[in-house]
mmCIF file of C-alpha atoms in Angstrom:
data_model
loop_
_atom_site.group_PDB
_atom_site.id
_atom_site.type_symbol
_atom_site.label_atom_id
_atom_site.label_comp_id
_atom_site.label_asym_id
_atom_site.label_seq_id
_atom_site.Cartn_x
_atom_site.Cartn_y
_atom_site.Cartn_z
ATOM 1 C CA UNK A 1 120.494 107.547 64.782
ATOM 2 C CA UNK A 2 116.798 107.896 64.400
ATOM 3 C CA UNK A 3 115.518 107.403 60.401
ATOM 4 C CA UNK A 4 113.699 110.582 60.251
ATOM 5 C CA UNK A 5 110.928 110.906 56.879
ATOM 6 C CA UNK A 6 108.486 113.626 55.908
ATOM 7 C CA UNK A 7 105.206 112.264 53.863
ATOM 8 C CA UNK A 8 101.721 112.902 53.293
ATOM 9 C CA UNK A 9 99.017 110.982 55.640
ATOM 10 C CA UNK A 10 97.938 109.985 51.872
ATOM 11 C CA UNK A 11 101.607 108.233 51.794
ATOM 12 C CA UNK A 12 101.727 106.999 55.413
ATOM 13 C CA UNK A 13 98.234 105.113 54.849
ATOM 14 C CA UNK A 14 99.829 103.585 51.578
ATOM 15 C CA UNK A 15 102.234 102.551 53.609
ATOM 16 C CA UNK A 16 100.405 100.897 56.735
ATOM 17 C CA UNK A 17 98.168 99.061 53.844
ATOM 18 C CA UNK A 18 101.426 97.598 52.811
ATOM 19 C CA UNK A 19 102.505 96.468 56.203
ATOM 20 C CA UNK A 20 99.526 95.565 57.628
ATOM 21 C CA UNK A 21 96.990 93.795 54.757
ATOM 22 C CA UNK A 22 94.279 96.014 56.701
ATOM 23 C CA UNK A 23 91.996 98.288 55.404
ATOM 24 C CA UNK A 24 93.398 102.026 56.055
ATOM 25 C CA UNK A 25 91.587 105.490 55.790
ATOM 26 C CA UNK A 26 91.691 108.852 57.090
ATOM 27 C CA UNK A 27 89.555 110.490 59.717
ATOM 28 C CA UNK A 28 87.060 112.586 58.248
ATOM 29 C CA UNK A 29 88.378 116.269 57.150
ATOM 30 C CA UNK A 30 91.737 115.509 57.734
ATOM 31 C CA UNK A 31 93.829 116.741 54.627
ATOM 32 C CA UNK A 32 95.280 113.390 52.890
ATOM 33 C CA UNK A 33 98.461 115.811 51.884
ATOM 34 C CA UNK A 34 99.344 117.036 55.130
ATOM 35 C CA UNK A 35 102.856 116.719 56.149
ATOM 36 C CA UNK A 36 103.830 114.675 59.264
ATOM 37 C CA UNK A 37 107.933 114.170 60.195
ATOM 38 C CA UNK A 38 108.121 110.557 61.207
ATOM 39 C CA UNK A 39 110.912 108.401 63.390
ATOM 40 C CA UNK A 40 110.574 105.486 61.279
ATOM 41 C CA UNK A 41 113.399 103.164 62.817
ATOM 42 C CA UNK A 42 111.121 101.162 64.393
ATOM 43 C CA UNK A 43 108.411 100.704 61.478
ATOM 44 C CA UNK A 44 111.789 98.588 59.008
ATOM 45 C CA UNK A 45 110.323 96.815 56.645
ATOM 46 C CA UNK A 46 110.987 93.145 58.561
ATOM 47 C CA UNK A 47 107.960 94.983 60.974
ATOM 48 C CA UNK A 48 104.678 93.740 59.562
ATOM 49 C CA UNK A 49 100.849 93.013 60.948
ATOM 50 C CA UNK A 50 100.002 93.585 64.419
ATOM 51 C CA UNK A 51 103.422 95.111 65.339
ATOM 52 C CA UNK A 52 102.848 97.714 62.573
ATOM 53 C CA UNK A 53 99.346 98.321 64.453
ATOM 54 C CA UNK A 54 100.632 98.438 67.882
ATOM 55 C CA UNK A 55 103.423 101.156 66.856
ATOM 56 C CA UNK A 56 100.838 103.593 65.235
ATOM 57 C CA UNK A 57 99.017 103.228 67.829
ATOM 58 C CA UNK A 58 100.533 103.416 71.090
ATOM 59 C CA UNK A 59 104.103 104.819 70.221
ATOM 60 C CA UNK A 60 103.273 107.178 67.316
ATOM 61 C CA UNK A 61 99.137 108.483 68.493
ATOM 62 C CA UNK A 62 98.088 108.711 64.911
ATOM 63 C CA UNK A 63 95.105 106.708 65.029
ATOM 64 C CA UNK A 64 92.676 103.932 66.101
ATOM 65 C CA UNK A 65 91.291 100.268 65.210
ATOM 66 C CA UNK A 66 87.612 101.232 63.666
ATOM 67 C CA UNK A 67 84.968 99.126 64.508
ATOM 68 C CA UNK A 68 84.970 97.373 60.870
ATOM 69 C CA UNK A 69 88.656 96.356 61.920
ATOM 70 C CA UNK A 70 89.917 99.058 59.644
ATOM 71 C CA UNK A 71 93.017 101.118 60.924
ATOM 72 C CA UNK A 72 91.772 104.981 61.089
ATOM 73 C CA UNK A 73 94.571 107.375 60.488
ATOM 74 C CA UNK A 74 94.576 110.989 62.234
ATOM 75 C CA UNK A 75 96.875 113.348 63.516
ATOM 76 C CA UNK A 76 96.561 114.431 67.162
ATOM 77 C CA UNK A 77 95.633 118.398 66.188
ATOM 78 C CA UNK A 78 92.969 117.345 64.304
ATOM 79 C CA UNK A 79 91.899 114.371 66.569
ATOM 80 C CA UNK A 80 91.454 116.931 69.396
ATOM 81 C CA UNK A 81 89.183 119.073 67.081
ATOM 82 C CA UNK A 82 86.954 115.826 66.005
ATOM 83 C CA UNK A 83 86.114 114.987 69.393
ATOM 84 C CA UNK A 84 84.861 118.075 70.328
ATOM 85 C CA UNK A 85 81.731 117.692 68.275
ATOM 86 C CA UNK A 86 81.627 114.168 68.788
ATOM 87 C CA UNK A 87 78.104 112.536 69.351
ATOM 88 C CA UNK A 88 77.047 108.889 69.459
ATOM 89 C CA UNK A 89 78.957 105.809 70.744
ATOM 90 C CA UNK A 90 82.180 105.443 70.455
ATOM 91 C CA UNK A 91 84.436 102.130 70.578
ATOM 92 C CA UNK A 92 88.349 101.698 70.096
ATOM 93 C CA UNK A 93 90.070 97.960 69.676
ATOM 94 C CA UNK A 94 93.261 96.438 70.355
ATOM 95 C CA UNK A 95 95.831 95.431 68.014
ATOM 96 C CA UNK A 96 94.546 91.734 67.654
ATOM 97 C CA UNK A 97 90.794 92.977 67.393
ATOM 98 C CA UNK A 98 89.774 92.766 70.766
ATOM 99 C CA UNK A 99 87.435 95.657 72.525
ATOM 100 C CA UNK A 100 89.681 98.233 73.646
ATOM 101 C CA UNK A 101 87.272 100.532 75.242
ATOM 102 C CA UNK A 102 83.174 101.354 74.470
ATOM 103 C CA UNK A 103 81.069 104.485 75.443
ATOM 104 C CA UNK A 104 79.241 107.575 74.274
ATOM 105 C CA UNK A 105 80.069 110.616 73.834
ATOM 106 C CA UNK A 106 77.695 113.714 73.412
ATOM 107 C CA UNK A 107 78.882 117.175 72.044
ATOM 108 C CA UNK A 108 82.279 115.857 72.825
ATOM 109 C CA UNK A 109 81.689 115.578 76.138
ATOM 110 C CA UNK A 110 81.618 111.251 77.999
ATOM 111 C CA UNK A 111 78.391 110.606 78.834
ATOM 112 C CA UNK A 112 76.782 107.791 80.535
ATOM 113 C CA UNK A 113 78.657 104.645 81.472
ATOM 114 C CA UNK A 114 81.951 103.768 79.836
ATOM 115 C CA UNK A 115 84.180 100.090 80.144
ATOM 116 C CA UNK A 116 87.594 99.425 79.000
ATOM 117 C CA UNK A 117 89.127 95.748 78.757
ATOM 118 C CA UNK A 118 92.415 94.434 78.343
ATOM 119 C CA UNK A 119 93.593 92.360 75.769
ATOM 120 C CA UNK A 120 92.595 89.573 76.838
ATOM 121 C CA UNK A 121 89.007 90.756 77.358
ATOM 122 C CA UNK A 122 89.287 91.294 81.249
ATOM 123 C CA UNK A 123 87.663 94.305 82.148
ATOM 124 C CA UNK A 124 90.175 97.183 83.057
ATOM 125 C CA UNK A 125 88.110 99.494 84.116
ATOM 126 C CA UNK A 126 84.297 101.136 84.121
ATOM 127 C CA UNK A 127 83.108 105.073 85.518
ATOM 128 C CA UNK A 128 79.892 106.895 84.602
ATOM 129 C CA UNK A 129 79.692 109.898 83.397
ATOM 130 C CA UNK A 130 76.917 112.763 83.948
ATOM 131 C CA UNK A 131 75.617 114.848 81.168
ATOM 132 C CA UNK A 132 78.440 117.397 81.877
ATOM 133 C CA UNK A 133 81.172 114.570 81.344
ATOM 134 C CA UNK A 134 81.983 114.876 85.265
ATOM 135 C CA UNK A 135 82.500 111.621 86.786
ATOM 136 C CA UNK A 136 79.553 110.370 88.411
ATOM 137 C CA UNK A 137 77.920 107.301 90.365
ATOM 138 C CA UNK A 138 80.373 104.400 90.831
ATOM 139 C CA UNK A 139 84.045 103.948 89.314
ATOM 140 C CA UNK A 140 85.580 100.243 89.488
ATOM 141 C CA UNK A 141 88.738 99.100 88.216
ATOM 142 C CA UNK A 142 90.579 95.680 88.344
ATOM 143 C CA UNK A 143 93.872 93.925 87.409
ATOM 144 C CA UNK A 144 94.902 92.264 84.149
ATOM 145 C CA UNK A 145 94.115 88.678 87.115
ATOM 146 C CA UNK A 146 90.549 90.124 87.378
ATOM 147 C CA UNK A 147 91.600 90.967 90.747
ATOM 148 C CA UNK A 148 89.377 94.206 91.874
ATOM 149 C CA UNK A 149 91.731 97.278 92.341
ATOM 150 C CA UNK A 150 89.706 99.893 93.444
ATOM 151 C CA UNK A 151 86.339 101.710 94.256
ATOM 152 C CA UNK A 152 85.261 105.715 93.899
ATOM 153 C CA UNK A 153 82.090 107.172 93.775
ATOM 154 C CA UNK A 154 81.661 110.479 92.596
ATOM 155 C CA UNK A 155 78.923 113.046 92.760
ATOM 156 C CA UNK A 156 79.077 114.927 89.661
ATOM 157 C CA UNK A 157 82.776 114.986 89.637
ATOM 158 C CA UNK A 158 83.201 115.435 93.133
ATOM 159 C CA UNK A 159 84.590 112.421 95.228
ATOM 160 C CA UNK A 160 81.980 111.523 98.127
ATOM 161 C CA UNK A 161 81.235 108.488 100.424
ATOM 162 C CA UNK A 162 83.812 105.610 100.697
ATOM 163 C CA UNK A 163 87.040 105.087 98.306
ATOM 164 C CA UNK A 164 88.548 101.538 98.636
ATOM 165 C CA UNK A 165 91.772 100.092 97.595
ATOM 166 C CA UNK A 166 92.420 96.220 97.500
ATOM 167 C CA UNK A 167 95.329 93.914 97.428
ATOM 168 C CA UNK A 168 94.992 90.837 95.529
ATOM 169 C CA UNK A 169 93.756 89.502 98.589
ATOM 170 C CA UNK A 170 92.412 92.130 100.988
ATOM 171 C CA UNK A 171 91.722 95.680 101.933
ATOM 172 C CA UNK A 172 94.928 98.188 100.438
ATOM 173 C CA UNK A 173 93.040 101.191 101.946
ATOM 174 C CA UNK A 174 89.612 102.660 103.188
ATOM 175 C CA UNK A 175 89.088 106.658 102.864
ATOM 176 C CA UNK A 176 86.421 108.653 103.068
ATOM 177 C CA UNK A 177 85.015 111.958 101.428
ATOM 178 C CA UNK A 178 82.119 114.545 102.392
ATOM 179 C CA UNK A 179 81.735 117.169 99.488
ATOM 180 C CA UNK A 180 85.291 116.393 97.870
ATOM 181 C CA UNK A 181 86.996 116.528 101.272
ATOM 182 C CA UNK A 182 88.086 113.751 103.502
ATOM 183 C CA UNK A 183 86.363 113.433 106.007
ATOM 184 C CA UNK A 184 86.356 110.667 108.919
ATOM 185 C CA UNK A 185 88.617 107.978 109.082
ATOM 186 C CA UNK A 186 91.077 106.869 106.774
ATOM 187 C CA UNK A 187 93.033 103.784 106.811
ATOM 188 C CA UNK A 188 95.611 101.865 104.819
ATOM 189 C CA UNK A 189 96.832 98.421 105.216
ATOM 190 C CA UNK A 190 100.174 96.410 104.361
ATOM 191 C CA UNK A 191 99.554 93.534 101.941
ATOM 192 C CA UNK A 192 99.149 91.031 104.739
ATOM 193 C CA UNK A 193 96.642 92.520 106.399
ATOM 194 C CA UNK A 194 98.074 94.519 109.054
ATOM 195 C CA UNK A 195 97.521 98.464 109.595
ATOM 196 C CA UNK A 196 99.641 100.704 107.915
ATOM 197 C CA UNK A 197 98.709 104.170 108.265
ATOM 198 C CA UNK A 198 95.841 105.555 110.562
ATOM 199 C CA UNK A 199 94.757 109.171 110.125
ATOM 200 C CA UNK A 200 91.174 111.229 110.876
ATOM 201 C CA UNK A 201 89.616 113.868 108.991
ATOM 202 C CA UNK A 202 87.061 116.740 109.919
ATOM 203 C CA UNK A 203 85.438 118.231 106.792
ATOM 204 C CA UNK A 204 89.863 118.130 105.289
ATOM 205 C CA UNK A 205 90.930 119.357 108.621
ATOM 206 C CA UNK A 206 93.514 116.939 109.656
ATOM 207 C CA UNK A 207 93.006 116.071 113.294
ATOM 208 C CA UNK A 208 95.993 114.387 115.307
ATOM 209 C CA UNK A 209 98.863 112.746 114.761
ATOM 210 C CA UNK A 210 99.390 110.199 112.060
ATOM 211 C CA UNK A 211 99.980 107.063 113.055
ATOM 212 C CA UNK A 212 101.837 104.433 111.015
ATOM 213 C CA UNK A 213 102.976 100.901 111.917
ATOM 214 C CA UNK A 214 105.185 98.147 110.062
ATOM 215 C CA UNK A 215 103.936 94.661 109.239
ATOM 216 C CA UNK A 216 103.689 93.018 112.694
ATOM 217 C CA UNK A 217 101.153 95.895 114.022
ATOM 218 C CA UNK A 218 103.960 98.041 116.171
ATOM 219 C CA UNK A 219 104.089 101.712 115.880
ATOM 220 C CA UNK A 220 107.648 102.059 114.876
ATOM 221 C CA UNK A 221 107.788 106.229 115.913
ATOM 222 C CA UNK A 222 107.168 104.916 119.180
ATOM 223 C CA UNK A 223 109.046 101.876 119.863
ATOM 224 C CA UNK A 224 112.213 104.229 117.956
ATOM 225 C CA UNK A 225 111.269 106.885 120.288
ATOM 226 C CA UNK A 226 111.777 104.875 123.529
ATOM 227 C CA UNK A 227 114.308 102.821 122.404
ATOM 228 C CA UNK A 228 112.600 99.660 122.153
ATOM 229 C CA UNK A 229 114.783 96.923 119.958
ATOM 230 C CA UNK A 230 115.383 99.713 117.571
ATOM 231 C CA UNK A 231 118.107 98.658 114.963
ATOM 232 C CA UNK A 232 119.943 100.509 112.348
ATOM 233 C CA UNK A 233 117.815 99.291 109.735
ATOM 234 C CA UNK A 234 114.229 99.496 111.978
ATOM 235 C CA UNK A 235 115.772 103.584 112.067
ATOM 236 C CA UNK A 236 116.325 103.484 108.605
ATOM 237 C CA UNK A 237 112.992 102.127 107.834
ATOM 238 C CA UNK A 238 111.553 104.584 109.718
ATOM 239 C CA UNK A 239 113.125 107.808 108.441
ATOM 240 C CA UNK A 240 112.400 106.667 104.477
ATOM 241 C CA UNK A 241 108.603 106.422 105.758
ATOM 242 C CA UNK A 242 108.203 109.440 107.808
ATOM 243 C CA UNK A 243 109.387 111.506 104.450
ATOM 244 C CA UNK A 244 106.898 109.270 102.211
ATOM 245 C CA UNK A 245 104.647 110.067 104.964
ATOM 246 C CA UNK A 246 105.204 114.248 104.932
ATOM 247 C CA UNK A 247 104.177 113.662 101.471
ATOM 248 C CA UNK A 248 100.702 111.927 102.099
ATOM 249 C CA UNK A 249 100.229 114.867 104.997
ATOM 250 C CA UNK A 250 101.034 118.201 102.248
ATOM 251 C CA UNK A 251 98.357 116.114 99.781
ATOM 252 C CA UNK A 252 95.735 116.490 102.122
ATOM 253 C CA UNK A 253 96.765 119.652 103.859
ATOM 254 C CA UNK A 254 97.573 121.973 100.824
ATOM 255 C CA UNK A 255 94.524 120.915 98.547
ATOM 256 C CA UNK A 256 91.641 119.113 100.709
ATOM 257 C CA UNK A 257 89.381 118.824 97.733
ATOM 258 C CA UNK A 258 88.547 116.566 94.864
ATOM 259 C CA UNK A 259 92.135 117.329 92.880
ATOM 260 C CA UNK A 260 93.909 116.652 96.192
ATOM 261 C CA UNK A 261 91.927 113.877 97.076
ATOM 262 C CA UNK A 262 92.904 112.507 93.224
ATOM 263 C CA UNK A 263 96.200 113.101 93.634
ATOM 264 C CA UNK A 264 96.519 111.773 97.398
ATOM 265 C CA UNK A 265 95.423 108.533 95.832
ATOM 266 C CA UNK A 266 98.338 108.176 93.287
ATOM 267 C CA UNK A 267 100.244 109.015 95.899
ATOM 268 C CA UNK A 268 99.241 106.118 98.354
ATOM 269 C CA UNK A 269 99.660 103.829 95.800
ATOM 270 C CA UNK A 270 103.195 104.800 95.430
ATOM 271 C CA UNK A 271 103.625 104.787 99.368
ATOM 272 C CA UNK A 272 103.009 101.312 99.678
ATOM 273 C CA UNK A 273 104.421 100.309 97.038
ATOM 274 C CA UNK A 274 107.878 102.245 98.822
ATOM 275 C CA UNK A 275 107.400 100.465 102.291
ATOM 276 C CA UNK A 276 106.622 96.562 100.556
ATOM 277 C CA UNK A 277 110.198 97.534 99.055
ATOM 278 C CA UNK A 278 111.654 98.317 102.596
ATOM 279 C CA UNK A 279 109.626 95.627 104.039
ATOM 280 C CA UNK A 280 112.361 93.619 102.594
#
């Protein structure tokens, strides 16, 4: 049964001061006696130091490591408020000090280039932002290995020129955008190297058929359709990746622009994530 407990943020920070040994204040113009409702079964008092830190951070959103190291408590109403006039840079740590994520921000809006790492200090991921806070120039991210994960560039928030996707060790997918709409060829690739899905693009206009093949380069709709060494579980195969495969198709068809092309992306990624499973 959750341990449910109303106090002050004055009385939280008391508490997390206790707990953690850190220094612990509130975000400017937050009220120290305003009222939060808490779920404290998982801050017992046998939870100390970094543990402490990583609840209030991640699980509860009430705050973030300060440059200084101190732990800056907030609520999320007011948090939203703060940023909105925010101006200067702006930096956020992990639990065991570590640079969480650095950039600026100007009127509240992210300007300029911004990087986050990982604990470790591997860099997680880094975009640029335009004087409107719309995406622009280059975005890169990579792996907790280092491994590169992606590639976007943007033209003041709308996706243009080539979007890659890697493997570990190769090419995930290749796509390509002309004024937030695909546009050309777009390709995607099994994790050995082999082609996945091909498809073609005229300013979003989808143009033929889409073609998909499994990991030794055979189109499986048309080995299934004549018959060729067609199994149960080839068929089976085949009818879990057509339906994955509808899905890609109403992404592009039913919004060819830059939240489609957003969203088509997530949506790759969990399409080959589906056919490495039936790969097996």
């Amino acid at each position: 049964m959750p341990l449910s407990y109303e106090m002050s943020l004055a009385e939280f920070a008391d508490l997390l001061r206790e707990r953690t040994g850190l220094e612990v204040r509130l975000s400017p113009g937050v009220d120290s006696e305003a009222k939060i409702a808490l779920d404290l079964s998982s801050l017992t008092k046998s939870v100390k130091g970094s543990q402490v830190i990583e609840i209030v951070l991640d699980q509860l959103d009430l705050g973030w490591l300060a440059e200084d190291g101190a732990l800056v408590i907030d609520t999320t109403e007011h948090a939203e408020e703060w940023f909105a006039t925010l101006s200067g840079r702006f930096a956020r740590h992990h639990p065991n000090g570590q640079l969480a994520v650095s950039g600026y921000y100007r009127n509240g809006k992210e300007v300029g280039e911004w990087s986050w790492w990982y604990e470790d200090g591997t860099q997680q991921l880094r975009l640029s932002y335009d004087d409107d806070g719309e995406n622009h120039g280059v975005a890169t991210s990579w792996d907790k290995q280092g491994h590169l994960r992606w590639e976007r560039e943007y033209v003041h928030g709308v996706p243009t020129g080539s979007w890659k996707e890697y493997w570990p060790g190769g090419t995930k997918a290749e796509l390509t955008f002309l004024d937030g709409r695909p546009d050309g060829l777009h390709r995607w690739w099994h994790e050995g190297g082999a082609l996945l899905i091909e498809l073609r693009f005229d300013r979003g206009e989808l143009q033929g058929p889409i073609e998909f093949h499994d990991v030794d380069g055979r189109n499986l709709e048309d080995a299934i359709d004549a018959g060729e060494e067609a199994d149960e579980a080839e068929r089976a195969r085949l009818f879990a990746m057509r339906g994955l495969l509808r899905s890609v198709r109403n992404c592009y068809e039913s919004a060819p622009d830059s939240t489609g092309a957003e969203e088509l992306a997530d949506k790759v990624r969990d399409l080959l994530d589906a056919v490495a499973d039936l790969k097996e």
